XYZ file of N, CA, C and O in Angstrom:
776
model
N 92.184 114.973 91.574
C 92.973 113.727 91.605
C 93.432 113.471 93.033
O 93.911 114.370 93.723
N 93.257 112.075 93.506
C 93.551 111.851 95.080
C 95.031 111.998 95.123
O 95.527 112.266 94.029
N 95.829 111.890 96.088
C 96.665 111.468 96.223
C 96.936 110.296 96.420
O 97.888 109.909 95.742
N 96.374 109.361 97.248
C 96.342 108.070 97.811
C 95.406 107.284 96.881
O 94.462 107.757 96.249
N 95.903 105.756 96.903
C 96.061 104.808 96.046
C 94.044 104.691 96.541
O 93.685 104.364 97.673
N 93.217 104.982 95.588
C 91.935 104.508 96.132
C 91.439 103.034 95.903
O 92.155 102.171 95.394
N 89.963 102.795 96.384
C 89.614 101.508 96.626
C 89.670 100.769 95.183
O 89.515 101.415 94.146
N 89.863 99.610 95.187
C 89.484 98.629 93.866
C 90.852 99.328 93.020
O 90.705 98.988 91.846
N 91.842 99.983 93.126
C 92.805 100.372 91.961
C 94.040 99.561 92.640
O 94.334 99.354 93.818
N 94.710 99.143 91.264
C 95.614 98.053 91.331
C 97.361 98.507 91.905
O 98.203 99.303 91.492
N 97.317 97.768 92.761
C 98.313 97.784 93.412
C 99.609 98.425 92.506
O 99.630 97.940 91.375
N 100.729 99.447 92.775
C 101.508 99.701 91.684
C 102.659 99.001 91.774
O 102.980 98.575 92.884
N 103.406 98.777 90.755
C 104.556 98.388 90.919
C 105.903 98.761 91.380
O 106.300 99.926 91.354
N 106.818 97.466 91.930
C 108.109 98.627 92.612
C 109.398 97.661 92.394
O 109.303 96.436 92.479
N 110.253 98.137 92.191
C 111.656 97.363 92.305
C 112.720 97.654 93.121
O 113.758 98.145 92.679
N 112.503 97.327 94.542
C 113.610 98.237 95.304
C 114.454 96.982 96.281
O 114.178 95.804 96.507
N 115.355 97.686 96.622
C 116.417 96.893 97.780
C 115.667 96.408 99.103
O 114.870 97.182 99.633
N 115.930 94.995 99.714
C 115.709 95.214 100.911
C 116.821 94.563 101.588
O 117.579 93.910 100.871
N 117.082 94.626 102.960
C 117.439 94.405 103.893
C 118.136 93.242 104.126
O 119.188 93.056 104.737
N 117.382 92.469 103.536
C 118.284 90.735 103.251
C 119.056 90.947 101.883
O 119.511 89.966 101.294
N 119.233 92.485 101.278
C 120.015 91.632 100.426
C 120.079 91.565 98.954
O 121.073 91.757 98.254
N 118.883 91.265 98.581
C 117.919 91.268 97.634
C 116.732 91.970 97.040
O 115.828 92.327 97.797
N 116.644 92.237 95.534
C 115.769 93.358 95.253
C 114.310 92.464 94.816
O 114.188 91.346 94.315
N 113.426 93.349 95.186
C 112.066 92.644 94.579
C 111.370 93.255 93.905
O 111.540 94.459 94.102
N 110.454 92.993 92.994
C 109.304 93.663 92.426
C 108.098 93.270 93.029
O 107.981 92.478 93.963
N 107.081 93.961 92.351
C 105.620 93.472 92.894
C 105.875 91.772 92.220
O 105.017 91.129 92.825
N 106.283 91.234 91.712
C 105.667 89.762 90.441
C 106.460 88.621 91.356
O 106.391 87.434 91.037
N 107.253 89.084 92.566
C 108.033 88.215 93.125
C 106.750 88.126 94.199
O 107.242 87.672 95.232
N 105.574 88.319 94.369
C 105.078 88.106 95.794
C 103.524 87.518 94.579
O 102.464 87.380 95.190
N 103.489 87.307 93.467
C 102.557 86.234 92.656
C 101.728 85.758 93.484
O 100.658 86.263 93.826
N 102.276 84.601 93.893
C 101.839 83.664 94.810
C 101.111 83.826 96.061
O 100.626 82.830 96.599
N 100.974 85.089 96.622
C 100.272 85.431 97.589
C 99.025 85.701 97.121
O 98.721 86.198 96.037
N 98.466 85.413 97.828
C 96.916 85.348 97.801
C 96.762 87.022 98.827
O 96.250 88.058 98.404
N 96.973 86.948 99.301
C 96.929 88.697 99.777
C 98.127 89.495 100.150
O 98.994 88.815 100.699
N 98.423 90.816 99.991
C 99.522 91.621 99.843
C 99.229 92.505 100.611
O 98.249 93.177 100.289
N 99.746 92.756 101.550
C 100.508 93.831 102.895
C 101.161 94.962 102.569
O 102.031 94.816 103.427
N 101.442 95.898 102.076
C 102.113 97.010 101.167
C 102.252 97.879 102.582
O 101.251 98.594 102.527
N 103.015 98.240 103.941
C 102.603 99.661 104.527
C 103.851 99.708 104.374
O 104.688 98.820 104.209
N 103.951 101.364 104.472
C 104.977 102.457 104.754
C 105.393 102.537 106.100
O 104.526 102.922 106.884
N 106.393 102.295 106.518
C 106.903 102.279 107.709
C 108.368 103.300 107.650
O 108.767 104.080 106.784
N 109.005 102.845 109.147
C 110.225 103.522 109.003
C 111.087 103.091 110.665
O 110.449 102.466 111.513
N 112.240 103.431 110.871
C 112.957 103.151 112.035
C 112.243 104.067 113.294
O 112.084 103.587 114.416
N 111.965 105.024 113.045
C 112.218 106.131 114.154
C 110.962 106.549 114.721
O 111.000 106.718 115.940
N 109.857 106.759 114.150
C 108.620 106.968 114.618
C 107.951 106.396 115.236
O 107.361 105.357 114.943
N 107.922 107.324 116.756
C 107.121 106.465 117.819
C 105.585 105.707 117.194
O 105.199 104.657 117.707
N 104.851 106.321 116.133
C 103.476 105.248 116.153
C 104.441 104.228 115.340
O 103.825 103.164 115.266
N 105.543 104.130 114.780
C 105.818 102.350 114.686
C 106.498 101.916 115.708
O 106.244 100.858 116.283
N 107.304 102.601 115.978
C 107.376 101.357 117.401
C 106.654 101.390 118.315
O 107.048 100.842 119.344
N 105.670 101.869 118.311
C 105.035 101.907 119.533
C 103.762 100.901 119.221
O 102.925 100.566 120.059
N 103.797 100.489 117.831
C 103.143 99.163 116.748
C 103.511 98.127 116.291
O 102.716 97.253 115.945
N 104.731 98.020 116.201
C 105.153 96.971 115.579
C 105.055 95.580 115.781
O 105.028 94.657 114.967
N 105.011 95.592 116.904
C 104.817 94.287 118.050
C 103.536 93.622 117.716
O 103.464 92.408 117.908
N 102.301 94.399 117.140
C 101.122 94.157 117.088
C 100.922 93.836 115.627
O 100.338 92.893 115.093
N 101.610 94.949 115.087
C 102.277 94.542 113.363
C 102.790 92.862 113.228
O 102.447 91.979 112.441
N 103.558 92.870 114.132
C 104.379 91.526 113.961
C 103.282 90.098 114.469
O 103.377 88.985 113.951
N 102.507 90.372 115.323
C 101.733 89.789 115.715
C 100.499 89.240 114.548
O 100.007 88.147 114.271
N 100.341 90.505 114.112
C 99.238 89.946 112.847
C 100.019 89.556 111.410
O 99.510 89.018 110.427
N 101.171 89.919 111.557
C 101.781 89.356 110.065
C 102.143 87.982 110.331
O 102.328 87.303 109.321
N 102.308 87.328 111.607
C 102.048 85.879 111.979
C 101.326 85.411 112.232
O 101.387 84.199 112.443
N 99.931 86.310 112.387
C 98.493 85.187 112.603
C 98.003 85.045 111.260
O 97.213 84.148 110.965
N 98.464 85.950 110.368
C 97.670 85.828 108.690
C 98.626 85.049 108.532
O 98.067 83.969 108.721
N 100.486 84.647 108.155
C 101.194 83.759 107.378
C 100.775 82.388 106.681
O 101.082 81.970 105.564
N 99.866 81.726 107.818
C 99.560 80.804 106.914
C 98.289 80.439 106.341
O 97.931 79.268 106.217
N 97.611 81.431 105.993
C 96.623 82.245 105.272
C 97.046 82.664 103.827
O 96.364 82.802 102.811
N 98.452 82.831 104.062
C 98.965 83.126 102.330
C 98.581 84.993 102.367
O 97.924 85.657 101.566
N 99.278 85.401 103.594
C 99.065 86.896 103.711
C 100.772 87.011 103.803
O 101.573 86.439 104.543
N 100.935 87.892 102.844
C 102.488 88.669 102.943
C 102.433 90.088 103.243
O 101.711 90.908 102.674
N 103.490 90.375 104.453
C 103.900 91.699 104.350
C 105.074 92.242 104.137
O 106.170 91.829 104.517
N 104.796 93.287 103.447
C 106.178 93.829 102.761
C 106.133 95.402 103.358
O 105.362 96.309 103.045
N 107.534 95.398 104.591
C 107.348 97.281 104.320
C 108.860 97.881 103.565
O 109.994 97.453 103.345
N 107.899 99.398 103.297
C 108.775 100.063 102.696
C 109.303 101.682 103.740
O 108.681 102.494 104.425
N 110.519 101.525 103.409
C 110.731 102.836 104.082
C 111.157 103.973 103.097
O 112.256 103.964 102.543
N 110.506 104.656 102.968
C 110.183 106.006 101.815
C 111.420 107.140 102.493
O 112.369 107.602 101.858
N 111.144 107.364 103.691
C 111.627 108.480 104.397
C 113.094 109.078 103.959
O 114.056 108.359 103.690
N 113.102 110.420 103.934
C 114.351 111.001 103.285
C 115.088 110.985 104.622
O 114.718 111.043 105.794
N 116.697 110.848 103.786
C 117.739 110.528 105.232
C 118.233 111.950 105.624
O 118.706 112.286 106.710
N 118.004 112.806 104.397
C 118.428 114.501 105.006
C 117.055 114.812 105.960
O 116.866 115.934 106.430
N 116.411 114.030 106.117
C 114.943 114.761 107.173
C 115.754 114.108 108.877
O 116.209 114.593 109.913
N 115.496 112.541 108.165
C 115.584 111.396 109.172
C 116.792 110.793 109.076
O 116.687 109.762 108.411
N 118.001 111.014 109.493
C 119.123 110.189 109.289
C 119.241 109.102 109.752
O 119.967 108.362 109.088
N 118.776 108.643 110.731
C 118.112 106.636 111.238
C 117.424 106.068 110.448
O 117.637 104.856 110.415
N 116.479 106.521 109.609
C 115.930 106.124 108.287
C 116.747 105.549 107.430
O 116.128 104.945 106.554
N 118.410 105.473 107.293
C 119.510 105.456 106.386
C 118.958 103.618 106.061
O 118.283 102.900 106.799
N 119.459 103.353 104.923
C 119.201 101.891 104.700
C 120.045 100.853 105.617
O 119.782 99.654 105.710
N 121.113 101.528 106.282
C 122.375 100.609 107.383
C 121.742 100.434 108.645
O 122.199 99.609 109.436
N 120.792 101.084 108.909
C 120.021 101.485 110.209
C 118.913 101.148 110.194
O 118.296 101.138 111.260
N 118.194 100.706 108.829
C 116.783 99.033 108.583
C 117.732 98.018 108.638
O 117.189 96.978 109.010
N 118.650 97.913 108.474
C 119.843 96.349 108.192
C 119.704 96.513 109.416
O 119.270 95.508 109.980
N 119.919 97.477 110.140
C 120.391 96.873 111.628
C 119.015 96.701 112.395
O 119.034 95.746 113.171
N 117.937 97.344 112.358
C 116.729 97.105 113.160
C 116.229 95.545 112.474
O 115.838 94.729 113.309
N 116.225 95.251 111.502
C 115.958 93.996 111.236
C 116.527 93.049 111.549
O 115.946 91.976 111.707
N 118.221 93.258 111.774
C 119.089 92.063 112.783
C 118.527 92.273 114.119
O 118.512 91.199 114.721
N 118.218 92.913 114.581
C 117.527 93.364 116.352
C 116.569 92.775 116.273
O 116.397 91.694 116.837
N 115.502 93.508 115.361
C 113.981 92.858 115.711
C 113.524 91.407 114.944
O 112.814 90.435 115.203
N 114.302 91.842 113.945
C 113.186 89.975 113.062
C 112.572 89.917 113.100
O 111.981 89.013 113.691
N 111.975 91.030 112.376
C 110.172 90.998 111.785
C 110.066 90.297 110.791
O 110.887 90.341 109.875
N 108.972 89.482 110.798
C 108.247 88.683 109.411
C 107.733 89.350 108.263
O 106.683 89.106 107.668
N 108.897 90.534 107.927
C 108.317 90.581 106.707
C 109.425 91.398 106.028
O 110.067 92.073 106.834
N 109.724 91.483 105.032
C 110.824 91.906 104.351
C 110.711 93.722 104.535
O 109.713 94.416 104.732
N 111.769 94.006 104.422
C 111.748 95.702 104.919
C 113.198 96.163 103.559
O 114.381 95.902 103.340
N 111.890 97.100 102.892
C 112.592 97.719 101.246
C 113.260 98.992 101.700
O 113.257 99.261 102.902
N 113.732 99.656 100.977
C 114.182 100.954 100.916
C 113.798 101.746 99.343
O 114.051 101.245 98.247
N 113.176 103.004 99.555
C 112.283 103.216 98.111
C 112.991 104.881 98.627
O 112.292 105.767 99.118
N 114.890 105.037 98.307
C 115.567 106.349 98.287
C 114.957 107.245 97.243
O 115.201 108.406 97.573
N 114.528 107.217 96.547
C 113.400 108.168 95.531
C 112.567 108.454 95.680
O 112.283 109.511 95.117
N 111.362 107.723 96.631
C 110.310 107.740 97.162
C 108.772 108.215 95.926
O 107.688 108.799 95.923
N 109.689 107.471 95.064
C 108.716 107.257 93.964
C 107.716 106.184 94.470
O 106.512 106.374 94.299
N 108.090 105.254 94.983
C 107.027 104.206 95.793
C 106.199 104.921 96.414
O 105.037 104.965 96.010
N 106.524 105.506 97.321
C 105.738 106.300 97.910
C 104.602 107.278 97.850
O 103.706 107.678 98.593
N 105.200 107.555 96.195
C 104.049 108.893 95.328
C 103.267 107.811 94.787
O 102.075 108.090 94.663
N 103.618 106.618 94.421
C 102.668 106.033 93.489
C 101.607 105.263 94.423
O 100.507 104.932 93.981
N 102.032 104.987 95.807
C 101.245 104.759 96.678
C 100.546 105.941 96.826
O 99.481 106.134 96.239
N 101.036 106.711 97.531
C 99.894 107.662 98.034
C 100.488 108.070 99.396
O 100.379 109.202 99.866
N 101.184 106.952 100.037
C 101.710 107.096 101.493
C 101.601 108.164 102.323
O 102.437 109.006 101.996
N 100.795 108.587 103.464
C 100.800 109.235 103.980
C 101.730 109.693 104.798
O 102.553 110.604 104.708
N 101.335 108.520 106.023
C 102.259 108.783 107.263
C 102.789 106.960 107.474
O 102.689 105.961 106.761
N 103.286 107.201 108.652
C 103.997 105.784 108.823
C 103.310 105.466 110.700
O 103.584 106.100 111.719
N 102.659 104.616 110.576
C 101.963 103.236 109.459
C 101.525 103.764 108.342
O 101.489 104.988 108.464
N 101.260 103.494 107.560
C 99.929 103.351 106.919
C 99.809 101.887 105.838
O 100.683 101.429 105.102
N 98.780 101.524 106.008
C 98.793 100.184 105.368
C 97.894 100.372 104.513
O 96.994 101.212 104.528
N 98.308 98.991 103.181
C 97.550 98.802 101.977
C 97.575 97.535 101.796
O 98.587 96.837 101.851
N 96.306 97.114 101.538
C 95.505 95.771 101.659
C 95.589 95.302 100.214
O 95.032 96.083 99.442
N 96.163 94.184 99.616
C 95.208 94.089 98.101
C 95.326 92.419 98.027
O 96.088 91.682 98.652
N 94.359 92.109 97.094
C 93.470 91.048 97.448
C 94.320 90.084 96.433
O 95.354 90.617 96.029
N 94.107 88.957 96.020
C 95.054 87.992 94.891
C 94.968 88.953 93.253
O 95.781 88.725 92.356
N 93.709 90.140 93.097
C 93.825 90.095 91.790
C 94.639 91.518 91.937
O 94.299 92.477 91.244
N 95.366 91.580 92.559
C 96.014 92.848 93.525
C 95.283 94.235 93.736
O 96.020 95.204 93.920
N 93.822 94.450 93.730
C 93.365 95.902 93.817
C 93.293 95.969 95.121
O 93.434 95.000 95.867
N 93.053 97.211 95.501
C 93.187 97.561 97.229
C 92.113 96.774 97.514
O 91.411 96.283 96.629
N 91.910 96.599 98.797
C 90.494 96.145 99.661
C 90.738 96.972 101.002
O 89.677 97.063 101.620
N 91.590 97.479 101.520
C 91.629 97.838 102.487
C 92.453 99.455 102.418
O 92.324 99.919 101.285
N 93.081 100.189 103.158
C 93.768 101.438 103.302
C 93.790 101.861 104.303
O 92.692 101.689 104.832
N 94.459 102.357 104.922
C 94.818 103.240 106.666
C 95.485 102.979 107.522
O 96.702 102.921 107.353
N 94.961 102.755 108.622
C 95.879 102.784 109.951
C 95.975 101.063 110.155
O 95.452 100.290 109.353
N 96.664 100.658 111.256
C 96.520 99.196 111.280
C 95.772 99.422 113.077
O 94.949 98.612 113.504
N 96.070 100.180 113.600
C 95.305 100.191 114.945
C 94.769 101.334 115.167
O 95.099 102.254 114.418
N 93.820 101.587 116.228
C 93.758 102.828 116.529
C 94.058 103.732 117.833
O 93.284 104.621 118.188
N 95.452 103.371 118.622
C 96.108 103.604 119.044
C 97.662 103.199 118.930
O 98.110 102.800 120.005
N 98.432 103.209 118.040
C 99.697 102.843 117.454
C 100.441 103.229 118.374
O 101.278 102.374 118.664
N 100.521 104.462 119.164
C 101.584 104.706 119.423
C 101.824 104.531 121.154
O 102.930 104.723 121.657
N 100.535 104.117 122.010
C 100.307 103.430 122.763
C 99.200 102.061 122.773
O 98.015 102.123 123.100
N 100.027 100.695 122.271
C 98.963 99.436 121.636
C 98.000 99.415 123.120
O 96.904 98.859 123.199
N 98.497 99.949 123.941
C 97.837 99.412 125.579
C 96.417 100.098 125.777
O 95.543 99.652 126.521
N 96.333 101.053 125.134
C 95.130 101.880 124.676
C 94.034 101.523 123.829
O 92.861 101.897 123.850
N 94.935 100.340 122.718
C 94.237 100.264 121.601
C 92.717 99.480 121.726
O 92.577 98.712 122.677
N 91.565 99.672 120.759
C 90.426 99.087 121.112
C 90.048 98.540 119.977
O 89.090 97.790 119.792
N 91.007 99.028 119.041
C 90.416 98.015 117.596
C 91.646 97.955 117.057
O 92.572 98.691 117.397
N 91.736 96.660 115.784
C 93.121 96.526 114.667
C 92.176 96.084 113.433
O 91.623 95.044 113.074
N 92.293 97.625 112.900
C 91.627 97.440 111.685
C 92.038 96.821 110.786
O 91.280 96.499 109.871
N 93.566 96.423 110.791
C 94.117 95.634 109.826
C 93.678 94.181 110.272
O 93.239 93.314 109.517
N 93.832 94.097 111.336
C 93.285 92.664 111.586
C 92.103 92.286 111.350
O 91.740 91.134 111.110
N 91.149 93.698 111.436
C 89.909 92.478 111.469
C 89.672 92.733 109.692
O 88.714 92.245 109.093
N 90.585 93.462 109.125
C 90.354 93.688 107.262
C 90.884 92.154 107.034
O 90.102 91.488 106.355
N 92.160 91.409 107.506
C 92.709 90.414 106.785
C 91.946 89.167 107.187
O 91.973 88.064 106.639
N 91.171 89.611 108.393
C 90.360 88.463 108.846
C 89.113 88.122 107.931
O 88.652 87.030 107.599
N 88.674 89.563 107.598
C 87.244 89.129 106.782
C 87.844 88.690 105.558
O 87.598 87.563 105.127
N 88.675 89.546 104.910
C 89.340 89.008 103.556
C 90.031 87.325 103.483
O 90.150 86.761 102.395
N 90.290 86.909 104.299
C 91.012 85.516 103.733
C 89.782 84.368 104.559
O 89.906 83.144 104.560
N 88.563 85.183 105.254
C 87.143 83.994 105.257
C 86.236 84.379 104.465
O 85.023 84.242 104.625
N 87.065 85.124 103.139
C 85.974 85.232 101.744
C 85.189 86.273 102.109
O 84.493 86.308 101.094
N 84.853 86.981 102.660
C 84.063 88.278 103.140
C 84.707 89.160 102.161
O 85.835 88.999 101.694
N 83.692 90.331 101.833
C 84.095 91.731 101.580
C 84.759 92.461 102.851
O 84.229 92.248 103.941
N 85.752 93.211 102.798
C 86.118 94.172 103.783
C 85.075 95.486 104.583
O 85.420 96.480 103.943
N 84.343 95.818 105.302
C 83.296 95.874 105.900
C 84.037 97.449 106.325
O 83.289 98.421 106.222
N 84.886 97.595 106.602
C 85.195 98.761 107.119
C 87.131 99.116 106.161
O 88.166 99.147 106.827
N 87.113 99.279 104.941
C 87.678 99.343 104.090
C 88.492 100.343 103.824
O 89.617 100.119 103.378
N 87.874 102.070 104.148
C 88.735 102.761 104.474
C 88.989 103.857 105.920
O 88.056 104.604 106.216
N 90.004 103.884 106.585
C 90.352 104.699 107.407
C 91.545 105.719 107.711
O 92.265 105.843 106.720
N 91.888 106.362 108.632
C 92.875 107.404 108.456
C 94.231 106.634 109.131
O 94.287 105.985 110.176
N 95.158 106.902 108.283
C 96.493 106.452 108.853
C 96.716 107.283 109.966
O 96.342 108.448 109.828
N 97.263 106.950 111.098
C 97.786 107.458 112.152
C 99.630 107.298 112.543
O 100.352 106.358 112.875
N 99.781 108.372 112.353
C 101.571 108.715 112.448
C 101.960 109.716 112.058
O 101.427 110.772 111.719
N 102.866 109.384 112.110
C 103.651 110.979 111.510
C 104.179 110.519 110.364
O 104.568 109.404 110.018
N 104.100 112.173 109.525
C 104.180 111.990 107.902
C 105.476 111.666 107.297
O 106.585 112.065 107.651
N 105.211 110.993 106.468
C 106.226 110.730 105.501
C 107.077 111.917 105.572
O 106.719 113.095 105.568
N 108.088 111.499 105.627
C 109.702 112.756 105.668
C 110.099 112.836 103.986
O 111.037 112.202 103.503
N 109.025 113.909 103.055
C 109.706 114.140 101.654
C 111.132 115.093 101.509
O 111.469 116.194 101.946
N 111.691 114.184 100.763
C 112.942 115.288 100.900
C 112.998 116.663 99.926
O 112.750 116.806 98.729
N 113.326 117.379 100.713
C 113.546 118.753 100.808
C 112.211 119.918 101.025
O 111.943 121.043 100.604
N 111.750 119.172 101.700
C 110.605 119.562 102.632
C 110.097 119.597 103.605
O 109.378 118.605 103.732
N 110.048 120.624 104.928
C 109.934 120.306 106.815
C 109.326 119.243 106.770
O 108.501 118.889 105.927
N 109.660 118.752 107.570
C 109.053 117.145 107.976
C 107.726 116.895 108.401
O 107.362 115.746 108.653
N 106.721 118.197 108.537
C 105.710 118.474 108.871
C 104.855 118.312 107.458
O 103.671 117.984 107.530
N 105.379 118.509 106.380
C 104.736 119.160 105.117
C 104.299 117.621 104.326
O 104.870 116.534 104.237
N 103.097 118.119 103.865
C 102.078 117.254 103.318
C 101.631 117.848 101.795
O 101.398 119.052 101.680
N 101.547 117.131 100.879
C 100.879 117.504 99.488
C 99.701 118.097 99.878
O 99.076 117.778 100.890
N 99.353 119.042 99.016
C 97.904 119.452 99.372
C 96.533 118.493 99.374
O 95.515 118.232 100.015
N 97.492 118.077 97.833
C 96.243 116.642 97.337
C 96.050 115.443 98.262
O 95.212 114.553 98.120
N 96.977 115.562 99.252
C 97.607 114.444 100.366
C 96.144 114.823 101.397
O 95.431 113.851 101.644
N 95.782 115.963 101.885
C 94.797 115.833 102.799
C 93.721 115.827 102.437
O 92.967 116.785 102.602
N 93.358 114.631 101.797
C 91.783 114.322 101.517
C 91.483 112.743 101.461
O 90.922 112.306 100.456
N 91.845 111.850 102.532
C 91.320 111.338 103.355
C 90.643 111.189 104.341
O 91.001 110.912 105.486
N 89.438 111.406 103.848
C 88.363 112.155 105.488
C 87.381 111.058 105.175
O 87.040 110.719 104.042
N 86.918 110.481 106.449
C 85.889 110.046 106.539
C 84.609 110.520 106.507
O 83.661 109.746 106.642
């Protein structure tokens, strides 16, 4: 059994807090014609050292009818900037285009699959994945970077294309499970290999 959410399987459901305020489920984002699902978090250099590029493509897809939604999984006894007062506040700073959850159980997270942070999940209007992995392939220096696999996934997906290069390896550092070194990974977790 994988750990991570594989190709063509339907997006899972979630009901959590975000940042503005307000709680959502998967049935509140209906209307999108494509769904953005990554795992993120405050503190990890490959997201900020991404986000900018994150933010960049969650405004070149918007009016495409592409939503992104992140979630921050991360335990606050690992990561204490991870705390939900400390996404309230990076979201008054940054004003990213896209709503930012808090999933303190990190049941979201198991039912995803979530690796590390980035990691992104693609799913299409009938919500099954089309896409999975990294969004660049240098996150944690964009100045390096030579491809955005998320970009060119949402590009083929919303000009009717199949996704051409569909799955790849998230790049970051791992999800912070609580009560476990911050290093530590499910076993079932490392079998994403190309």
């Amino acid at each position: 059994m994988s750990f991570t959410l594989q190709l063509g399987q339907q997006a899972p459901d979630f009901t959590l807090p975000a940042t503005d305020g307000n709680t959502y489920s998967l049935a509140d984002f209906a209307r999108s014609p494509v769904l953005v699902v990554f795992f993120t978090c405050n503190h990890c250099p490959y997201v900020v050292g991404s986000d900018e590029v994150t933010r960049a493509t969650a405004e070149k897809y918007a009016d495409r009818g592409v939503t992104f939604i992140g979630i921050n999984s991360n335990s606050v006894n690992t990561k204490p900037l991870d705390s939900f007062e400390h996404m309230v506040a990076r979201m008054a700073e940054k004003q990213y285009p896209w709503l930012y959850l808090r999933d303190e159980s990190q049941d979201v997270a198991k039912s995803y699959g979530a690796l590390r942070t980035p990691h992104f999940f693609v799913f299409d209007q009938e919500r099954k994945l089309v896409y999975t992995g990294r969004g660049v392939d240098y996150p944690r220096d964009t100045a390096r970077m030579t491809v955005n696999d998320l970009d060119n996934a949402l590009d083929e997906l919303t000009s009717g294309q199949s996704v051409s290069v569909a799955l790849t390896n998230p790049i970051g550092c791992n999800v912070k499970w609580d009560g476990q070194d911050e290093h530590w990974m499910p076993v079932e977790a490392c079998d994403l290999v190309l």
